[in-house]
PDB file of C-alpha atoms in Angstrom:
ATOM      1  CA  UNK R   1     161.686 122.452 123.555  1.00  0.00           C
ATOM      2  CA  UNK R   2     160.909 119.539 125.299  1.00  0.00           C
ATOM      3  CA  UNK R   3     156.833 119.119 125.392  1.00  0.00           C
ATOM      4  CA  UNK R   4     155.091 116.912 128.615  1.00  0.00           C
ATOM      5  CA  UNK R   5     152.207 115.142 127.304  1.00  0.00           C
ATOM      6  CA  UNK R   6     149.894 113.550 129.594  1.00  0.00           C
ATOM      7  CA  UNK R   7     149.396 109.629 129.870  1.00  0.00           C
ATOM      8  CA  UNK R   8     146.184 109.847 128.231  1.00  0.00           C
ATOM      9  CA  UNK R   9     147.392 112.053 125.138  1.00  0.00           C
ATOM     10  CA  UNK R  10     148.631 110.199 121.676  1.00  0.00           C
ATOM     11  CA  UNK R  11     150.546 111.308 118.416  1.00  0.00           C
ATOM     12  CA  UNK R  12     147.244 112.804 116.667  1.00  0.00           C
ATOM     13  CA  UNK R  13     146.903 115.698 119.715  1.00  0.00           C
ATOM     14  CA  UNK R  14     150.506 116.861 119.052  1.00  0.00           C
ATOM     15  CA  UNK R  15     149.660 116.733 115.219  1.00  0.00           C
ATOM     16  CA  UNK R  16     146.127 118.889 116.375  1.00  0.00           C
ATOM     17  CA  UNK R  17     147.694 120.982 118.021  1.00  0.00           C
ATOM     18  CA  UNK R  18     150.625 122.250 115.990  1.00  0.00           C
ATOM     19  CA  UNK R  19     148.071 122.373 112.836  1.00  0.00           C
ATOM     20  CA  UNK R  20     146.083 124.608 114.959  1.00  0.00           C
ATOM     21  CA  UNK R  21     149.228 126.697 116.110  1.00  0.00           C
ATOM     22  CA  UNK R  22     149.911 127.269 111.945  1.00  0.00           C
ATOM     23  CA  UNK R  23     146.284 128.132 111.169  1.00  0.00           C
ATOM     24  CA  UNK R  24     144.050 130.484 113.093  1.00  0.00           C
ATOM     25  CA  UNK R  25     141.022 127.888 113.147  1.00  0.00           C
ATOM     26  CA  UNK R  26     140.310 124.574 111.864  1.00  0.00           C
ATOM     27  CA  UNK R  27     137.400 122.101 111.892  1.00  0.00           C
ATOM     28  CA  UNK R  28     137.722 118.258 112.329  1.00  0.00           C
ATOM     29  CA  UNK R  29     136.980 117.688 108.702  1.00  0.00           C
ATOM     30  CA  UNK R  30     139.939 119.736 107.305  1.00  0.00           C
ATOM     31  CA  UNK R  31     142.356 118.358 109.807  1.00  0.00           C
ATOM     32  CA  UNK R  32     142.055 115.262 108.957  1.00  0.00           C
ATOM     33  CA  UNK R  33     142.677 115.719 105.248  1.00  0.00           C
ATOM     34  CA  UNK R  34     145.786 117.554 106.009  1.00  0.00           C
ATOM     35  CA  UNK R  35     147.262 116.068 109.585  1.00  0.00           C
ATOM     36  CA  UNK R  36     150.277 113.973 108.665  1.00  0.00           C
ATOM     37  CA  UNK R  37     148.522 110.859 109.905  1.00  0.00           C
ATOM     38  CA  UNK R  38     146.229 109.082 108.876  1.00  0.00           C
ATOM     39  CA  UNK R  39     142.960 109.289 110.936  1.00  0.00           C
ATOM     40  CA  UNK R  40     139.395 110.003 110.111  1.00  0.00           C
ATOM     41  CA  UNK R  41     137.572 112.829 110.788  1.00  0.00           C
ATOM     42  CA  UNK R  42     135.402 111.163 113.557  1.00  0.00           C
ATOM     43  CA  UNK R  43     138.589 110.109 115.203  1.00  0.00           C
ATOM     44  CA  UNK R  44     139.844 113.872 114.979  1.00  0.00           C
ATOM     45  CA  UNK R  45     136.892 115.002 115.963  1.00  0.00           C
ATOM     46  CA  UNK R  46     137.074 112.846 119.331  1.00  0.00           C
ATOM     47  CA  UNK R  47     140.724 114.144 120.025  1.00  0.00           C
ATOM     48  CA  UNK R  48     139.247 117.732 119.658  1.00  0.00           C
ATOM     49  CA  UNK R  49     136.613 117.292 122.278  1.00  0.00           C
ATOM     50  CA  UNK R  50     139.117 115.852 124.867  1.00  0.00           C
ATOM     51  CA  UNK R  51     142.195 118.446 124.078  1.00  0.00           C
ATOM     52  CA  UNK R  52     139.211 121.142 124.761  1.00  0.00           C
ATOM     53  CA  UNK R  53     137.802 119.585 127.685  1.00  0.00           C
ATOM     54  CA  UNK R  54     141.410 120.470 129.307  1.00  0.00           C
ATOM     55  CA  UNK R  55     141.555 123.811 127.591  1.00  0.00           C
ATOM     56  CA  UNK R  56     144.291 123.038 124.900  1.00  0.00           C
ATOM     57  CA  UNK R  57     141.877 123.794 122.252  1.00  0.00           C
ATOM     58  CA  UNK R  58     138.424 125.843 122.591  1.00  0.00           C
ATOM     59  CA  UNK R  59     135.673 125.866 119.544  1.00  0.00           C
ATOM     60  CA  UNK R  60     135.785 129.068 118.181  1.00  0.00           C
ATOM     61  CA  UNK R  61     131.825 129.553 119.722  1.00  0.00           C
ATOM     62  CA  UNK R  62     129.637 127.422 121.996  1.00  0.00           C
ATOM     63  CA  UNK R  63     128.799 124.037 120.048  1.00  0.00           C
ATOM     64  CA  UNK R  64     131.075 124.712 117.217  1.00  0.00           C
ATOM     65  CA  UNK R  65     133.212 122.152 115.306  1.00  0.00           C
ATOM     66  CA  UNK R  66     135.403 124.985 114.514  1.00  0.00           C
ATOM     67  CA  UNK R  67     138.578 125.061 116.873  1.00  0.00           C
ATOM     68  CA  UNK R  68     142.002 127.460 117.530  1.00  0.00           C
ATOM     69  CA  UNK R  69     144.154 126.857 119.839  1.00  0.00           C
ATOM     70  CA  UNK R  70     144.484 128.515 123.775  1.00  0.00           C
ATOM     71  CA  UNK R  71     147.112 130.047 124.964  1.00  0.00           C
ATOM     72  CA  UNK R  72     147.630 127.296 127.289  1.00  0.00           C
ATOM     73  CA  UNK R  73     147.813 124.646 124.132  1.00  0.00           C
ATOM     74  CA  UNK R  74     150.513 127.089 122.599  1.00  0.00           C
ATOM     75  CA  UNK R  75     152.795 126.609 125.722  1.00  0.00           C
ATOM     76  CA  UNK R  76     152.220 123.050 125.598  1.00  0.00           C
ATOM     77  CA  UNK R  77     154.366 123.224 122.426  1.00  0.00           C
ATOM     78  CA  UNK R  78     156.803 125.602 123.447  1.00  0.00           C
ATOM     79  CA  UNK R  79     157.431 123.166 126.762  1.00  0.00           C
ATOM     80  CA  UNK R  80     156.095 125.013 129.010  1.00  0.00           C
ATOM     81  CA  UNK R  81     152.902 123.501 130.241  1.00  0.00           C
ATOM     82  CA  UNK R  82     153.190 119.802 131.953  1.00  0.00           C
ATOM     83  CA  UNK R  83     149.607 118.185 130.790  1.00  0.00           C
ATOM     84  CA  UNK R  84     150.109 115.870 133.496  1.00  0.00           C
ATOM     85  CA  UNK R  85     148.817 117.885 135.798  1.00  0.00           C
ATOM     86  CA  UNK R  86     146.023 118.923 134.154  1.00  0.00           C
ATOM     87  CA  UNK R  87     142.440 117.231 134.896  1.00  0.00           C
ATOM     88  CA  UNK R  88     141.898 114.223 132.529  1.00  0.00           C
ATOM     89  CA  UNK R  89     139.080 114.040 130.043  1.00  0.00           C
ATOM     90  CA  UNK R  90     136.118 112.395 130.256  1.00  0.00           C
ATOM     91  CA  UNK R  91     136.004 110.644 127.048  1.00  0.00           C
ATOM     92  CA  UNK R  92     132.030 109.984 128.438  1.00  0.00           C
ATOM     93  CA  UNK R  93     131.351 113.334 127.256  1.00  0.00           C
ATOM     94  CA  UNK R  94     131.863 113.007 123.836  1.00  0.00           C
ATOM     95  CA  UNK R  95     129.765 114.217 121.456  1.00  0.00           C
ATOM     96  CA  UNK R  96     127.446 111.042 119.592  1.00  0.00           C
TER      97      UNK R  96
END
């Protein structure tokens, strides 16, 4: 398995997004008291908004801090999905 992260993506989205692929949901708070890395939950929850805003991630309902995984952030991990060539974020539309 061989993932292909985009340019813009770092350590704590891969972490994100394989908690997320072991748990059915998660929120921003819980990840990060259990992601392997240390990062606060404000930092988590900024990664969250910009792995949804390419569709890695989705909140579980409109304006929730509660996220799973897509189907397209589960081939991600398997290799299958080149991020690359997905739109980039907007890290302007982050949440205050």
């Amino acid at each position: 398995m061989n993932r292909k992260p985009a340019r813009w993506m770092c350590t704590l989205d891969e972490r994100i997004l394989e908690h997320l692929s072991e748990d059915p949901w998660s929120t921003p708070r819980h990840m990060s008291r259990v992601v392997k890395l240390t990062a606060s939950r404000g930092r988590v929850e900024e990664r969250c908004q910009l792995l949804s805003q390419v569709g890695l991630i989705a909140p579980i309902f409109e304006d929730s801090t509660m996220y799973e995984i897509t189907c397209e952030g589960k081939e991600y991990l398997e290799g299958e999905l080149d991020v690359e060539n997905r739109p980039t974020p907007s890290p302007q539309v982050l949440r205050s």
